[in-house]
XYZ file of C-alpha atoms in Angstrom:
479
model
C -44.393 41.041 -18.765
C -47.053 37.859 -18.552
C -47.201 35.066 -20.861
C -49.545 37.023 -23.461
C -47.496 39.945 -23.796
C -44.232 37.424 -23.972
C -46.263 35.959 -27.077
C -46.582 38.509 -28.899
C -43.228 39.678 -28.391
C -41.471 36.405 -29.818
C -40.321 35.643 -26.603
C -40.498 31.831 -24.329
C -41.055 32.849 -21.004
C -38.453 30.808 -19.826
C -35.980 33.733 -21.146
C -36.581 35.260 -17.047
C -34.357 32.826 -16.159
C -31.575 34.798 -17.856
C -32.953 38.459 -16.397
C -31.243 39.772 -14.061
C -32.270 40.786 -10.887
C -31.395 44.589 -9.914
C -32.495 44.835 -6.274
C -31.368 43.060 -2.588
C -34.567 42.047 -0.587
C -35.158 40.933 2.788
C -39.076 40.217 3.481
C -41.918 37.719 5.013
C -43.266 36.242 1.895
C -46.967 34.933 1.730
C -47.199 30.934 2.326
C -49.895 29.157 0.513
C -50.881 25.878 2.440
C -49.003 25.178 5.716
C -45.531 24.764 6.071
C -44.574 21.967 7.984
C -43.886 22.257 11.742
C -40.532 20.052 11.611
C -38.918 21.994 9.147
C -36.745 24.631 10.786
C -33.481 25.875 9.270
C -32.304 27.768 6.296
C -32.164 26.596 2.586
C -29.680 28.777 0.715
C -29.596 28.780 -3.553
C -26.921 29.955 -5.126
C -27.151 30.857 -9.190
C -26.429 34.017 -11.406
C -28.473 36.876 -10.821
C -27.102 39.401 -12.979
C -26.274 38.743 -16.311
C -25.685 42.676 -18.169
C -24.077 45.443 -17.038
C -23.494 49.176 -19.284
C -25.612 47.615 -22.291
C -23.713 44.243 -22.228
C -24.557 41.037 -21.519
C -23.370 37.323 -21.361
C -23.832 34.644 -24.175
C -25.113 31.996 -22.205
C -27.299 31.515 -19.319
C -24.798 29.592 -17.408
C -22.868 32.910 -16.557
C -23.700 35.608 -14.129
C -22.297 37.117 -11.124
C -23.348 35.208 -8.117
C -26.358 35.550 -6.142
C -27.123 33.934 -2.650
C -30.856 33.463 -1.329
C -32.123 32.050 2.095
C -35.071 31.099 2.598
C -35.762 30.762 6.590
C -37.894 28.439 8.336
C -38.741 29.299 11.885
C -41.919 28.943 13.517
C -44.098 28.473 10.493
C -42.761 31.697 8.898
C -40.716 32.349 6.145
C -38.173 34.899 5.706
C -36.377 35.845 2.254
C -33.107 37.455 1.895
C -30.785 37.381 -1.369
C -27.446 39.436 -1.390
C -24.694 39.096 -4.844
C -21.405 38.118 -3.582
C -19.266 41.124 -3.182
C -16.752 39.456 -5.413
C -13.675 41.005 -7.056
C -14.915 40.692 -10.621
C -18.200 42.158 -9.499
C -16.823 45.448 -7.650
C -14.407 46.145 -10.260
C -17.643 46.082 -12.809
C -19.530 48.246 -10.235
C -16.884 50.676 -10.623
C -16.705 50.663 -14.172
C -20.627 50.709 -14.910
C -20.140 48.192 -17.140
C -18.654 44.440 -18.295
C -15.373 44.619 -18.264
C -14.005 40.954 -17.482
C -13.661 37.830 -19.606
C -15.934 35.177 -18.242
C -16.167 31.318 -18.776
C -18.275 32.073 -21.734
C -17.920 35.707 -23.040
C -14.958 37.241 -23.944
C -14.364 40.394 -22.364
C -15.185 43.223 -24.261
C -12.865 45.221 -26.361
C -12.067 42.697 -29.166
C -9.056 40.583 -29.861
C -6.342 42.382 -28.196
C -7.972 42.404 -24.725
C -8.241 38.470 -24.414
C -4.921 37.514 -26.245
C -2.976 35.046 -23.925
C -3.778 32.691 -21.241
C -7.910 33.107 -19.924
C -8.128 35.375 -17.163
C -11.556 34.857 -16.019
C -12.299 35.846 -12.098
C -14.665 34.345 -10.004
C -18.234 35.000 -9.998
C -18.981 32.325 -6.710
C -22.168 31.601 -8.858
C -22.893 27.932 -8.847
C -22.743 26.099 -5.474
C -23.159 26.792 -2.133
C -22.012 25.002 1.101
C -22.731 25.217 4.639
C -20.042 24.373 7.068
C -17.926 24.725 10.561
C -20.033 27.922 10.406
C -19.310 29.512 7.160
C -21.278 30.102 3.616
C -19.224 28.875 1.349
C -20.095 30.624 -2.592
C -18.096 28.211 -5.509
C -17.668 28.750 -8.910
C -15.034 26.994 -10.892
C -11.864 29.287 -11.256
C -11.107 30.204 -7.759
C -11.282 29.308 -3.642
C -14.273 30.064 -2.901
C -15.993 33.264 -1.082
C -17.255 33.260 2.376
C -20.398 35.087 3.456
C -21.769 35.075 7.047
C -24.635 32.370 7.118
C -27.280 34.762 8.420
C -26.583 38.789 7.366
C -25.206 36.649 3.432
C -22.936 39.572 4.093
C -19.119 38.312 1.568
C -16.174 38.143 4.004
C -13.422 37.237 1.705
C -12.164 34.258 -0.140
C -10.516 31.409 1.849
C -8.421 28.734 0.545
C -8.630 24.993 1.315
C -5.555 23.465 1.905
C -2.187 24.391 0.878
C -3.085 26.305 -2.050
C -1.612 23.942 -4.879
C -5.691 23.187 -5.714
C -6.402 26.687 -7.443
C -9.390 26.305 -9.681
C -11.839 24.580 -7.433
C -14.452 22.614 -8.943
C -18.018 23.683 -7.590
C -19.023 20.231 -6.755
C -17.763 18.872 -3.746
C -18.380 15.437 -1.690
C -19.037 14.630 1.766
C -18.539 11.711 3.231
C -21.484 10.946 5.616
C -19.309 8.487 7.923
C -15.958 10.032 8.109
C -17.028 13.788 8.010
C -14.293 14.317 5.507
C -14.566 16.501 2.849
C -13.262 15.974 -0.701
C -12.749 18.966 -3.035
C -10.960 18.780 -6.561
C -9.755 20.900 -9.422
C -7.922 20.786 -12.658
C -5.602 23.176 -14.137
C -4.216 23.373 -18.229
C -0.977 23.055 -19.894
C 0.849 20.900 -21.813
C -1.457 18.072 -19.989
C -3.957 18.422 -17.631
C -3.434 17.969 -13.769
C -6.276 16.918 -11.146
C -5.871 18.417 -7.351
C -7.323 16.360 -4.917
C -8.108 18.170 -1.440
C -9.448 16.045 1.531
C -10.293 17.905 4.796
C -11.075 15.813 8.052
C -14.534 16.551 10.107
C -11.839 18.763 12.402
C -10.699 21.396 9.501
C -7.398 19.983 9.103
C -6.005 18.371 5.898
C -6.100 14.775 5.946
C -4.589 14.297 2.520
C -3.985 16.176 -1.221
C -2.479 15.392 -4.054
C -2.108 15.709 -7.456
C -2.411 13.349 -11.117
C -1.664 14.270 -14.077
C -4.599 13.340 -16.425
C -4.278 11.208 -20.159
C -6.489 13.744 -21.625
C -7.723 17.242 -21.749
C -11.523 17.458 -21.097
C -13.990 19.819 -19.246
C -15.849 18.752 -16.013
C -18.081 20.096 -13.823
C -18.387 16.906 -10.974
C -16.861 13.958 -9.908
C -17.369 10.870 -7.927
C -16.175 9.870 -4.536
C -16.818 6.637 -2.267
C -14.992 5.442 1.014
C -11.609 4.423 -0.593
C -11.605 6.270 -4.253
C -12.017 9.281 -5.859
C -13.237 9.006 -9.712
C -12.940 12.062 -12.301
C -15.582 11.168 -15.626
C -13.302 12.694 -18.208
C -16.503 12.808 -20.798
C -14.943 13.306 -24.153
C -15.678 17.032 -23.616
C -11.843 18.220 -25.417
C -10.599 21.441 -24.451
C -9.175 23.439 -26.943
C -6.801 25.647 -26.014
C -5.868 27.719 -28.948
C -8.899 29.629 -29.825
C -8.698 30.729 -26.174
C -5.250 31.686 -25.781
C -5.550 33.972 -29.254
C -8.540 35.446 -27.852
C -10.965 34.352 -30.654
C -12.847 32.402 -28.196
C -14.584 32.106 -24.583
C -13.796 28.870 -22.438
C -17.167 27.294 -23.383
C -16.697 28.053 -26.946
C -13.362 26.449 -27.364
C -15.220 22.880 -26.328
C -15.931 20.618 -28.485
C -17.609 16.933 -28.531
C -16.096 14.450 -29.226
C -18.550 11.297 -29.004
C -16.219 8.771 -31.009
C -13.836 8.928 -28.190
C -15.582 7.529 -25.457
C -15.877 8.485 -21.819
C -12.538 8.164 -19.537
C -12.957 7.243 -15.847
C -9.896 8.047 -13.973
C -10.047 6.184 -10.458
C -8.163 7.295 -7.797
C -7.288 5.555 -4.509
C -7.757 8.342 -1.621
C -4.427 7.928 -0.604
C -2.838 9.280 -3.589
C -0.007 6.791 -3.719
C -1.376 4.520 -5.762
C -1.116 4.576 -10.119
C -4.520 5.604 -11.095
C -6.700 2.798 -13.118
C -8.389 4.188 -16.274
C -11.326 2.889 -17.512
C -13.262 3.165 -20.781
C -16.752 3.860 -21.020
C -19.616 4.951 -23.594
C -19.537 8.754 -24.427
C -22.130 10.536 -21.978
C -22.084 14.308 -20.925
C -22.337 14.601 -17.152
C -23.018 17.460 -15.432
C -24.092 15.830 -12.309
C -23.540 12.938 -9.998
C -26.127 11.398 -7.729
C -23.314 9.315 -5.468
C -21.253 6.712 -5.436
C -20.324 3.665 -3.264
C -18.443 0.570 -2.905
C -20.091 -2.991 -2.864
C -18.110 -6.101 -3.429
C -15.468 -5.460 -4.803
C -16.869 -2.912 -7.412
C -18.267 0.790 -7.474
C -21.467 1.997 -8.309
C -21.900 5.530 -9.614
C -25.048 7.323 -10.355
C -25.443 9.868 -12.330
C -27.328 11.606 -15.246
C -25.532 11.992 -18.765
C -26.732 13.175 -22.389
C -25.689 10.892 -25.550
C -24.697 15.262 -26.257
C -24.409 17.950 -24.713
C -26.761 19.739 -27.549
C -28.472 22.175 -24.698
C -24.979 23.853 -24.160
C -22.538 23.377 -26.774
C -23.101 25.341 -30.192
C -24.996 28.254 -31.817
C -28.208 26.804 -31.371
C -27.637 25.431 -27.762
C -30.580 26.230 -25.747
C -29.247 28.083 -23.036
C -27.350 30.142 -25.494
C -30.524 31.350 -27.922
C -32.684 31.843 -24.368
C -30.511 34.798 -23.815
C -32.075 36.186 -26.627
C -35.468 34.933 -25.477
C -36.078 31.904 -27.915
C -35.878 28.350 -26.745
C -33.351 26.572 -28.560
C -31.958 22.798 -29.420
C -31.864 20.740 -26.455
C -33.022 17.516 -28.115
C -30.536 14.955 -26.086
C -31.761 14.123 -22.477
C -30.724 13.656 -19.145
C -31.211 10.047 -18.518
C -30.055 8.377 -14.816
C -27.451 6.410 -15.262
C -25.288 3.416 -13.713
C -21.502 2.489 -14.193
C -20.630 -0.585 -12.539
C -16.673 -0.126 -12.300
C -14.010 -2.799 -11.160
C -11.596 -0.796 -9.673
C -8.878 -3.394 -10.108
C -9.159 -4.112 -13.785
C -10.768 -1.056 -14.535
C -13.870 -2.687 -16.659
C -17.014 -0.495 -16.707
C -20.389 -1.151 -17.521
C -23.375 0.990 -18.050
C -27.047 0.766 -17.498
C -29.047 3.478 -18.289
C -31.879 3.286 -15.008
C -34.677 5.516 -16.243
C -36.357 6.851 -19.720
C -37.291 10.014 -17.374
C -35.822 13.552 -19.083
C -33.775 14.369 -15.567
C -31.490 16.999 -14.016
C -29.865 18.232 -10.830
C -29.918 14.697 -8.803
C -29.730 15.012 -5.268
C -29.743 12.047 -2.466
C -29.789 12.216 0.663
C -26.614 13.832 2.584
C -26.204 11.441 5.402
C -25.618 8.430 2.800
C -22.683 10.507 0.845
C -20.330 8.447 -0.378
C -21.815 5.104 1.025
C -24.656 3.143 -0.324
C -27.617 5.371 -1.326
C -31.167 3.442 -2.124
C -33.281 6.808 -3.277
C -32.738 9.542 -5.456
C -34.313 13.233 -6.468
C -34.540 14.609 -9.801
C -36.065 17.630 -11.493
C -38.296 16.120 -14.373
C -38.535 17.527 -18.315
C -41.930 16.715 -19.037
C -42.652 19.767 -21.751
C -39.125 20.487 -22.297
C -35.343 18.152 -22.332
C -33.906 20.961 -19.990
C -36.097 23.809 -18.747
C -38.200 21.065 -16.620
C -41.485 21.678 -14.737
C -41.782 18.824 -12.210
C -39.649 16.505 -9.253
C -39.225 12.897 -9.555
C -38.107 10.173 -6.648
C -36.298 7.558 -8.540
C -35.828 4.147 -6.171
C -32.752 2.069 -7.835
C -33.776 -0.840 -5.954
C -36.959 -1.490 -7.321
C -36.959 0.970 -10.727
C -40.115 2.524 -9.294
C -40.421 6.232 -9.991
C -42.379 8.848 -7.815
C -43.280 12.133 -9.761
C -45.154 16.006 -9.702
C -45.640 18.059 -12.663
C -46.221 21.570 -11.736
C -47.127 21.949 -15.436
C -45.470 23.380 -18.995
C -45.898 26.763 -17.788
C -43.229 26.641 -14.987
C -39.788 25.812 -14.317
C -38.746 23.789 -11.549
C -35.038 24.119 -10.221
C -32.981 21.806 -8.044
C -34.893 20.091 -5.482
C -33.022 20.058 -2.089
C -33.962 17.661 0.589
C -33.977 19.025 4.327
C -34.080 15.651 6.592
C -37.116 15.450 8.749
C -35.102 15.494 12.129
C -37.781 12.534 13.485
C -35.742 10.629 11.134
C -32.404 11.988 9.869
C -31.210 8.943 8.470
C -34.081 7.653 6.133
C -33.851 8.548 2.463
C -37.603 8.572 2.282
C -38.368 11.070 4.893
C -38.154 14.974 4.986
C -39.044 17.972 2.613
C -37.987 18.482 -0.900
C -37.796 22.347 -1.832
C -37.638 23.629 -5.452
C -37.503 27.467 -6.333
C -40.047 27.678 -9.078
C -40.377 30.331 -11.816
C -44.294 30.927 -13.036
C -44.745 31.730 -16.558
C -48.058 33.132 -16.059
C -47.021 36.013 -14.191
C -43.151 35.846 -14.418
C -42.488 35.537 -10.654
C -41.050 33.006 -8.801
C -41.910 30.709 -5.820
C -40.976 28.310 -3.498
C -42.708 24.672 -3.584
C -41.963 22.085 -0.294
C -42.876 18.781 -1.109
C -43.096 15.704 1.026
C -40.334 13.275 0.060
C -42.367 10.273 0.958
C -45.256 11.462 -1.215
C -43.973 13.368 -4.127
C -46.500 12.978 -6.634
C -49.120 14.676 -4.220
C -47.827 17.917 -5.233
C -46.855 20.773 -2.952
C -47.951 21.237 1.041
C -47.401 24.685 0.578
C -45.721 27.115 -1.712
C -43.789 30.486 -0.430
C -44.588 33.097 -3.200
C -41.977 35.138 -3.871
C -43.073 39.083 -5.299
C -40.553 39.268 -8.009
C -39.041 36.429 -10.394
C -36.132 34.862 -9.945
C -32.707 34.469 -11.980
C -31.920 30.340 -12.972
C -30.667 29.186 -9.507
C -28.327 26.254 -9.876
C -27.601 25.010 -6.003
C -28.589 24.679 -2.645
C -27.717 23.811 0.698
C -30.039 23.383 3.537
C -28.664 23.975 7.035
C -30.874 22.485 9.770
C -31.641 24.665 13.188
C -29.708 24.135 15.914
């Protein structure tokens, strides 16, 4: 259906984001422009691609069952493959020909009686993907992960890091680009709520885990990490558990906002011996960190954050009412973000770096957890959330680098693949951003040069169909 024919059906384009995709494809795409000699590897996107099953379908665009897509760079060509993650909530569904499981933000159907008691929500390995010792990892935020091979995407099981204690694993995890280690954490509800800190050396083996129990009870999505600490943003974001354990409510409908409360940054020391130091910041909704690093004495932390979450939380929330095909409230931006944090007294302060509408910030990988001097953003020129452009943000000079690809598409996450000239520089390699066209309602992919944003695209890879909201990507280099 093009933009006309959306028109005069009521509908904002942008409601393909939230239609699924039936079918598994594995083609040569057509490139526009030239794709760049040096770039050779495989970016992968992870997101929800189907969002119905049997006549029923999700609340809120955030929800799906996973999808994985690769993109492959070899030669100047350009293969595309995407493959759902044979999950366990998806092939019980498959069997049934319909919803039948409670997810993070729809009860399951069948009324009160079927989601009395504690949540049981499965894993849909729908938001993050990581590429590592060999494997594809899928995360979503309620399980270990899923493991698909990296080139057939074909699911091989769920594998869990560490001894087991860290259940729920976040989707957001941290590298750290001088040790190799990697840091993975999780939360889990009761009578308070616990943090489980996993830390795996370069090698596979477990260099350290622990757990903390937390002051308060609060949703998050990411965290922070630097060379000696680990720091959770509890974002006054309560949890309620009540309406969820009398099954009147979904996960993401038993949240509330709680501005007057303030943000709560709870630092860790890596070694988990140490009493954590909490520290009290202005409220700000986070769903995504830049990076953090240490520098005398104190830690910086980047990140984006909304005065309120207004795009998610409530009836009107934007990616709720787009599931119905109407753009809704999503008046609160993403602005970047500073805390300065003394890790010893536990002061905080916050600058807020940019007036730019942002999401889905991304530096480069081989300055994780260390001291980053760039950024990448998507951009919300025509809309706070469903954003149509890139933008470079340099926090040592304020100076911002931007593309618009105009109010008539959306631009996701942009991932940078290193140019492997020059590995190391922040300014160097190729952003890619899977695009959805509202003027024909399919999707494509736009590389950019990182050192010259705002001169738009050196060559797009158009896709034949549209494309689902894709939250995250990985890019794995060829060896």
């Amino acid at each position: 259906m093009e933009a006309g024919s959306l028109k005069k059906a009521g509908l904002d384009w942008q409601h393909l984001l939230g239609k699924t995709l039936e079918q598994e494809h594995t083609y040569q795409p057509k490139v526009q422009g030239k794709v760049p000699e040096r770039l050779k590897g495989t970016l992968y996107r992870n997101g929800p691609g189907r969002f119905d099953r049997g006549g029923i379908r999700k609340n809120n665009l955030l929800d799906g069952d996973g999808m994985i897509q690769a993109f492959c760079f070899e030669d100047g060509k350009v293969t595309y493959q995407n493959k759902y993650v044979q999950t366990e909530k998806l092939l019980e569904e498959v069997r049934a020909g319909k919803l039948i499981n409670e997810t993070w933000t729809t009860l399951a159907p069948g009324g009160f009686w079927k989601n009395l008691g504690p949540p049981a929500i499965k894993s849909q390995a729908g938001i993050s993907t990581v590429y590592k010792n060999g494997k594809l990892y899928a995360f979503d935020e309620v399980s270990a992960p899923y493991i698909l091979n990296g080139t057939t995407l074909e699911t091989q099981g769920q594998e869990v890091i560490g001894s087991g204690a860290l259940q729920n694993v976040k989707a957001h995890t941290k590298f750290d680009s001088q040790s190799g280690d990697w840091i993975l954490f999780g939360t889990s509800f009761g009578k308070v709520m616990t943090a489980y800190i996993v830390i795996q050396a370069k090698d596979g083996s477990i260099k350290n885990e622990f757990s903390v129990p937390l002051p308060r009870m609060a949703y998050m999505h990411d965290f922070f990490v630097t060379e000696n600490y680990v720091i959770l943003n509890l974002h006054p974001a309560k949890v309620n558990l009540l309406p969820m354990m009398t099954g009147r409510k979904a996960f993401s409908e038993a949240l509330s906002w709680e501005p007057e409360k303030g943000s709560l940054l709870a630092i860790l020391h890596k070694n988990g011996d140490q009493k954590p130091i909490y520290a009290e910041a202005p409220a700000s909704w986070m769903w995504h960190s830049y990076n953090a690093y240490e520098e005398k004495g104190k830690i910086i932390a980047d990140f984006i954050g909304y005065d309120e979450p207004d795009h998610f939380l409530g009836e009107e929330a934007a990616f709720r009412t787009i599931m119905d095909g109407h753009l809704g409230l999503a008046n609160a931006k993403g602005l970047s973000r500073r805390y300065e944090i003394d890790p010893i007294s536990g002061k905080v302060t916050e600058a807020i770096l940019d007036q730019t509408s942002s999401e889905f910030p991304m530096i480069l990988h081989a300055v994780g957890c260390h001291r980053h001097t760039v950024g990448y953003a998507t951009a919300g020129n025509h809309n706070a959330i469903f954003h149509s452009g890139l933008t470079k943000y340099n926090f040592e000079t304020g100076q911002s680098d931007s593309f618009d690809f105009g109010p008539m598409v959306h631009a996701g996450e942009a991932v940078l693949a290193s140019d492997p000239e020059a590995p190391q520089d922040e300014n160097r390699g190729w952003l890619l951003t899977l695009c959805l066209s509202g003027e024909d309602g399919k999707s494509f992919l736009a590389i950019l040069d990182a050192s010259a944003v705002s001169a738009g695209p050196l060559a797009t890879v158009q896709l034949e169909h549209h494309t689902p909201l894709s939250f995250h990507g990985a890019w794995r280099p060829l060896s």
